[in-house]
Amino acid sequence: MLPLLFWIPVVFFSLLLAHNAMLYFAHGGEYGILTEKLEARKDLLWNICFYIHLPSGVVCLLTPLYSFSRRYFKKGINQHIIAGKIYLWTSLLLVCPTGMYLALYAKGGVAAQAGFMAQGILLAYFTYQGYETIKKGSALEHVHYMIRSYAAAAAVLSFRILHILFFVLKVPYQDNYAISQWLGLTLNLLVAELIIMITLTKNTSTKTQSL
Amino acid sequence: MKPLKNVVPLVIIIAAIITFWLKPGINTASHKRYTRIYENTDQKKSVNDTTKIIPVRASSQVVTVPVKKKYKEESIDLENISKLKSSMFSRSVHFLPELTDSLMEDSVNYVEIEMEETPIDSTNALSKN
């Protein structure tokens, strides 16, 4: 029951964000944040990064939903590997570099820009470590790193939720952007560490019981 | 990486962000009102046929500037935050309500004209002149 309470809102917000991201292609031109990005839009590289980041970010956000649900598809190891490879290469080659370039133009000042940059670096680091650990055959470490990696990727969801929450709490707009980013990222990483800790203690308790 | 070693610094960072940066109740917005304007983005620019050269006198040249049609304008008054609509935060509904109205305004009315075939009596016309 508890995993469902966690996954239902995560899936809902992931799909909502994916839908909103795709609307940029449907409406084009001056839509969403593009109306605010007058300076950035003059930069061709920013435009390229933006339109690569949108679909690849959606892939990066949705593929882990399948990968983490592997226990419901016991025979789906091959699909898990395929989904994992899609996530790995999309994150490392597309999402992180484009996201870090977009971060240079992020609103909310240097603090917010550093927050988005940190998210890109952490996502790349954890994803690569997850790949390295499974290559070495350490499945448990792989799971831990992939949980951390997804926590960094899903910071986009908590960022938006916190942004709305702080807006209602009347936090100044510029501060709100940076605070939501940093708090979203750190809260997600904290939740990831807590999940890892809980699963580790569960594993050790079952091992001692079997002994 | 031991999870507990990671949990402690993360908790410290989060607590620091909340107490020193977010400062609940202290760090409040000075502005009272936010306004967001949604414009028509569906209008396509008309492309002129550059292959045709039309001689136009300088005096008769009229420069037309395309005016962006406003879909809607929404304001959030922080004094009445309880009246906040959830649709303010959804990008998918930005274009829906006013889209039909604007399309109605922009639509071109096609009128069918029935042409009656009447023979032209050229001889009569010439004889009158």
Coordinates of C-alpha atoms in Angstrom, one line a residue:
Chain A
M1 CA 0.0 0.0 0.0
L2 CA 2.8 2.4 1.0
P3 CA 4.6 2.1 -2.4
L4 CA 1.4 2.8 -4.2
L5 CA 0.9 6.0 -2.2
F6 CA 4.3 7.1 -3.3
W7 CA 4.1 6.0 -7.0
I8 CA 0.6 7.2 -7.8
P9 CA 1.4 10.9 -7.4
V10 CA 4.8 10.4 -8.9
V11 CA 3.3 8.8 -12.1
F12 CA 0.5 11.5 -12.2
F13 CA 2.9 14.4 -12.0
S14 CA 5.4 12.8 -14.4
L15 CA 2.7 12.4 -17.0
L16 CA 1.4 15.9 -16.4
L17 CA 4.9 17.3 -16.9
A18 CA 5.4 15.2 -20.0
H19 CA 2.1 16.5 -21.4
N20 CA 3.1 20.1 -20.6
A21 CA 6.5 19.7 -22.2
M22 CA 4.9 18.3 -25.4
L23 CA 2.7 21.4 -25.6
Y24 CA 5.8 23.4 -26.6
F25 CA 5.8 21.4 -29.8
A26 CA 2.1 21.7 -30.3
H27 CA 1.9 25.5 -29.8
G28 CA 5.4 26.5 -30.7
G29 CA 6.6 30.1 -30.7
E30 CA 5.6 32.1 -27.7
Y31 CA 4.3 29.6 -25.2
G32 CA 5.0 28.8 -21.5
I33 CA 8.4 30.1 -20.4
L34 CA 9.4 31.1 -23.9
T35 CA 7.7 34.4 -23.5
E36 CA 10.1 35.2 -20.7
K37 CA 13.2 34.0 -22.5
L38 CA 13.8 36.9 -24.9
E39 CA 17.6 37.0 -24.5
A40 CA 18.1 33.3 -24.4
R41 CA 16.1 32.8 -27.6
K42 CA 18.6 34.9 -29.5
D43 CA 21.1 32.1 -28.8
L44 CA 20.8 29.4 -31.4
L45 CA 22.5 26.8 -29.1
W46 CA 20.0 27.6 -26.3
N47 CA 17.1 26.9 -28.8
I48 CA 18.7 23.6 -29.9
C49 CA 19.3 22.6 -26.2
F50 CA 15.7 23.6 -25.3
Y51 CA 14.1 21.5 -28.0
I52 CA 16.4 18.5 -27.3
H53 CA 15.9 18.8 -23.5
L54 CA 12.1 18.6 -23.7
P55 CA 11.6 15.2 -25.3
S56 CA 14.7 13.6 -23.9
G57 CA 13.7 14.9 -20.4
V58 CA 10.3 13.2 -20.8
V59 CA 12.1 9.9 -21.7
C60 CA 14.4 10.4 -18.7
L61 CA 11.4 10.9 -16.5
L62 CA 9.2 8.1 -17.7
T63 CA 11.6 5.2 -18.4
P64 CA 12.5 4.7 -14.7
L65 CA 8.8 4.2 -13.9
Y66 CA 9.1 1.0 -15.9
S67 CA 12.6 0.1 -14.6
F68 CA 11.5 0.4 -10.9
S69 CA 8.4 -1.7 -11.5
R70 CA 10.5 -4.7 -12.6
R71 CA 9.4 -6.7 -9.5
Y72 CA 5.9 -6.8 -11.0
F73 CA 7.3 -8.2 -14.3
K74 CA 9.6 -11.0 -13.0
K75 CA 10.5 -12.2 -16.5
G76 CA 11.2 -8.8 -17.8
I77 CA 14.9 -8.6 -17.3
N78 CA 15.6 -7.9 -20.9
Q79 CA 13.1 -5.1 -21.0
H80 CA 14.7 -3.7 -17.8
I81 CA 18.1 -3.7 -19.5
I82 CA 16.7 -1.9 -22.6
A83 CA 14.8 0.7 -20.5
G84 CA 18.0 1.2 -18.4
K85 CA 20.2 1.7 -21.4
I86 CA 17.7 4.2 -22.8
Y87 CA 17.7 6.1 -19.5
L88 CA 21.5 6.0 -19.2
W89 CA 22.3 7.3 -22.6
T90 CA 19.5 9.7 -22.8
S91 CA 20.5 11.2 -19.5
L92 CA 24.2 11.3 -20.1
L93 CA 24.2 12.4 -23.7
L94 CA 21.1 14.6 -24.0
V95 CA 19.4 15.6 -20.8
C96 CA 22.4 16.6 -18.7
P97 CA 24.4 18.6 -21.2
T98 CA 21.4 20.4 -22.6
G99 CA 20.0 21.0 -19.1
M100 CA 23.3 22.4 -17.9
Y101 CA 23.4 24.8 -20.8
L102 CA 19.8 25.9 -20.2
A103 CA 20.8 26.4 -16.6
L104 CA 23.1 29.3 -17.6
Y105 CA 20.0 31.3 -18.7
A106 CA 17.7 30.2 -15.8
K107 CA 15.9 32.9 -13.9
G108 CA 16.2 33.3 -10.2
G109 CA 19.8 34.5 -10.2
V110 CA 23.1 32.7 -9.7
A111 CA 21.6 30.6 -6.9
A112 CA 19.0 29.1 -9.1
Q113 CA 21.4 28.6 -12.0
A114 CA 23.8 26.8 -9.6
G115 CA 20.9 24.7 -8.5
F116 CA 20.0 23.5 -12.0
M117 CA 23.7 23.0 -12.7
A118 CA 24.1 20.8 -9.6
Q119 CA 21.0 18.8 -10.6
G120 CA 22.6 18.1 -14.0
I121 CA 26.0 17.1 -12.5
L122 CA 24.4 14.9 -9.8
L123 CA 22.1 13.2 -12.4
A124 CA 25.0 12.4 -14.6
Y125 CA 27.2 11.2 -11.7
F126 CA 24.6 8.9 -10.1
T127 CA 23.5 7.5 -13.5
Y128 CA 27.0 6.7 -14.5
Q129 CA 27.8 5.1 -11.2
G130 CA 24.7 3.0 -11.5
Y131 CA 25.9 1.8 -14.8
E132 CA 29.4 1.1 -13.5
T133 CA 28.2 -0.9 -10.5
I134 CA 26.0 -3.2 -12.5
K135 CA 28.9 -3.8 -15.0
K136 CA 30.9 -4.9 -12.0
G137 CA 28.1 -7.2 -10.9
S138 CA 27.1 -5.3 -7.8
A139 CA 23.3 -5.3 -8.1
L140 CA 22.6 -3.7 -4.7
E141 CA 24.9 -0.8 -5.3
H142 CA 23.3 -0.4 -8.7
V143 CA 19.9 -0.2 -7.2
H144 CA 21.1 2.4 -4.7
Y145 CA 22.7 4.6 -7.4
M146 CA 19.7 4.3 -9.6
I147 CA 17.4 5.4 -6.8
R148 CA 19.7 8.5 -6.3
S149 CA 19.8 9.1 -10.0
Y150 CA 16.0 9.0 -10.3
A151 CA 15.8 11.3 -7.2
A152 CA 17.9 13.9 -9.0
A153 CA 15.8 13.5 -12.2
A154 CA 12.5 13.8 -10.3
A155 CA 13.7 17.0 -8.7
V156 CA 11.9 18.7 -11.7
L157 CA 8.6 17.5 -10.2
S158 CA 9.3 18.5 -6.6
F159 CA 10.6 21.9 -7.9
R160 CA 7.3 22.6 -9.5
I161 CA 5.2 21.5 -6.6
L162 CA 7.3 23.6 -4.1
H163 CA 7.2 26.5 -6.5
I164 CA 3.4 26.6 -6.4
L165 CA 3.4 25.9 -2.6
F166 CA 5.8 28.8 -1.9
F167 CA 3.8 31.1 -4.3
V168 CA 0.7 30.5 -2.2
L169 CA 2.9 31.0 0.9
K170 CA 3.8 34.5 -0.6
V171 CA 7.5 33.8 -0.9
P172 CA 9.1 36.5 -3.2
Y173 CA 9.1 35.4 -6.8
Q174 CA 12.9 35.4 -7.5
D175 CA 13.7 33.8 -4.1
N176 CA 11.0 31.2 -4.7
Y177 CA 12.6 29.9 -7.9
A178 CA 16.0 29.3 -6.3
I179 CA 14.6 28.0 -3.0
S180 CA 12.3 25.6 -4.8
Q181 CA 15.1 24.2 -6.9
W182 CA 17.6 23.7 -4.0
L183 CA 14.9 22.4 -1.6
G184 CA 13.4 20.1 -4.3
L185 CA 16.8 18.6 -5.1
T186 CA 17.9 18.1 -1.5
L187 CA 14.5 16.8 -0.3
N188 CA 14.5 14.3 -3.2
L189 CA 18.0 13.1 -2.3
L190 CA 17.0 12.8 1.3
V191 CA 14.0 10.7 0.4
A192 CA 16.3 8.5 -1.7
E193 CA 18.7 8.0 1.1
L194 CA 15.9 7.2 3.5
I195 CA 14.5 4.6 1.0
I196 CA 17.9 3.1 0.7
M197 CA 18.3 3.0 4.5
I198 CA 14.9 1.3 5.0
T199 CA 15.6 -1.3 2.3
L200 CA 19.1 -2.0 3.7
T201 CA 17.7 -2.5 7.3
K202 CA 14.9 -4.7 5.8
N203 CA 17.5 -6.8 4.0
T204 CA 19.8 -7.2 7.1
S205 CA 16.8 -8.2 9.3
T206 CA 15.7 -10.9 6.9
K207 CA 19.2 -12.2 6.6
T208 CA 19.6 -12.5 10.4
Q209 CA 16.2 -14.2 10.7
S210 CA 17.2 -16.8 8.1
L211 CA 20.5 -17.4 10.0
Chain B
M1 CA 28.3 5.2 0.5
K2 CA 26.6 4.6 3.8
P3 CA 23.1 6.0 3.8
L4 CA 23.2 7.5 7.3
K5 CA 26.4 9.4 6.4
N6 CA 24.4 11.0 3.5
V7 CA 21.2 11.6 5.5
V8 CA 22.8 13.8 8.2
P9 CA 24.4 16.4 5.8
L10 CA 21.2 16.5 3.7
V11 CA 19.0 17.1 6.8
I12 CA 21.4 20.0 7.8
I13 CA 21.3 21.5 4.3
I14 CA 17.5 21.3 4.2
A15 CA 17.1 22.8 7.7
A16 CA 19.5 25.6 6.7
I17 CA 17.6 26.4 3.5
I18 CA 14.3 26.6 5.4
T19 CA 15.6 28.6 8.3
F20 CA 18.0 31.1 6.6
W21 CA 16.6 31.4 3.1
L22 CA 13.0 30.5 3.1
K23 CA 12.4 32.0 6.5
P24 CA 8.7 31.2 6.8
G25 CA 6.7 34.2 7.8
I26 CA 9.6 36.7 7.3
N27 CA 10.6 36.3 3.7
T28 CA 7.3 37.5 2.2
A29 CA 6.7 39.0 -1.1
S30 CA 6.5 42.8 -1.3
H31 CA 4.4 42.9 -4.5
K32 CA 0.7 42.3 -4.1
R33 CA -0.4 41.4 -7.6
Y34 CA 0.8 39.1 -10.4
T35 CA -0.6 39.5 -13.9
R36 CA 0.0 37.0 -16.7
I37 CA -1.1 37.7 -20.3
Y38 CA -1.7 34.9 -22.7
E39 CA -1.4 35.8 -26.4
N40 CA -2.5 34.1 -29.5
T41 CA 0.4 32.0 -30.7
D42 CA -1.4 30.1 -33.4
Q43 CA -1.4 33.0 -35.9
K44 CA 0.9 32.2 -38.7
K45 CA 2.9 34.9 -40.4
S46 CA 1.7 35.5 -43.9
V47 CA 4.5 35.0 -46.4
N48 CA 4.7 37.4 -49.3
D49 CA 5.3 36.2 -52.7
T50 CA 8.6 37.7 -53.6
T51 CA 8.6 36.5 -57.2
K52 CA 5.9 39.0 -58.1
I53 CA 7.0 42.6 -58.5
I54 CA 4.1 44.9 -58.0
P55 CA 4.8 48.6 -58.7
V56 CA 3.5 50.6 -55.8
R57 CA 3.7 54.3 -55.3
A58 CA 5.6 55.4 -52.3
S59 CA 2.7 57.5 -51.0
S60 CA 0.3 54.6 -51.1
Q61 CA 2.5 52.2 -49.2
V62 CA 0.8 51.2 -45.9
V63 CA 2.9 49.4 -43.4
T64 CA 0.7 47.0 -41.4
V65 CA 2.0 45.8 -38.1
P66 CA 0.4 42.5 -37.0
V67 CA -1.3 42.9 -33.7
K68 CA -1.2 40.0 -31.3
K69 CA -4.5 38.9 -30.1
K70 CA -4.8 38.5 -26.4
Y71 CA -6.4 35.2 -25.3
K72 CA -6.8 36.2 -21.8
E73 CA -5.3 38.0 -18.9
E74 CA -5.3 36.6 -15.4
S75 CA -4.3 38.3 -12.2
I76 CA -3.6 36.8 -8.9
D77 CA -4.3 39.1 -6.0
L78 CA -2.3 38.0 -3.0
E79 CA -4.8 39.6 -0.7
N80 CA -7.5 37.1 -2.0
I81 CA -5.3 34.0 -2.4
S82 CA -8.2 31.8 -1.4
K83 CA -9.9 32.6 -4.7
L84 CA -7.0 31.2 -6.6
K85 CA -8.1 28.8 -9.4
S86 CA -6.2 25.6 -10.0
S87 CA -6.3 26.3 -13.8
M88 CA -3.8 29.1 -13.2
F89 CA -1.1 26.5 -12.8
S90 CA -2.1 24.2 -15.7
R91 CA -0.5 25.0 -19.0
S92 CA -2.9 22.8 -20.9
V93 CA -5.9 25.0 -20.3
H94 CA -4.3 28.3 -21.2
F95 CA -5.5 28.2 -24.7
L96 CA -8.8 26.4 -24.5
P97 CA -11.6 28.8 -23.3
E98 CA -10.9 31.7 -25.5
L99 CA -9.7 29.7 -28.6
T100 CA -13.2 29.2 -29.9
D101 CA -14.1 32.8 -29.5
S102 CA -11.0 34.0 -31.3
L103 CA -11.6 31.5 -34.1
M104 CA -15.1 32.8 -34.5
E105 CA -13.8 36.3 -34.9
D106 CA -11.1 35.3 -37.3
S107 CA -13.2 33.0 -39.4
V108 CA -13.8 34.0 -43.0
N109 CA -17.4 33.9 -44.1
Y110 CA -17.8 32.3 -47.5
V111 CA -20.8 33.4 -49.4
E112 CA -21.9 31.5 -52.4
I113 CA -22.9 33.7 -55.2
E114 CA -25.2 32.2 -57.8
M115 CA -24.2 33.4 -61.2
E116 CA -26.9 33.6 -63.8
E117 CA -25.8 33.1 -67.3
T118 CA -27.2 36.0 -69.3
P119 CA -26.2 36.5 -72.9
I120 CA -24.5 39.8 -73.6
D121 CA -26.2 41.7 -76.3
S122 CA -23.2 43.5 -77.7
T123 CA -24.9 44.9 -80.8
N124 CA -27.5 46.7 -78.6
A125 CA -24.9 48.1 -76.4
L126 CA -22.9 49.4 -79.2
S127 CA -25.9 50.9 -81.0
K128 CA -26.8 52.9 -77.9
N129 CA -23.4 54.5 -77.9

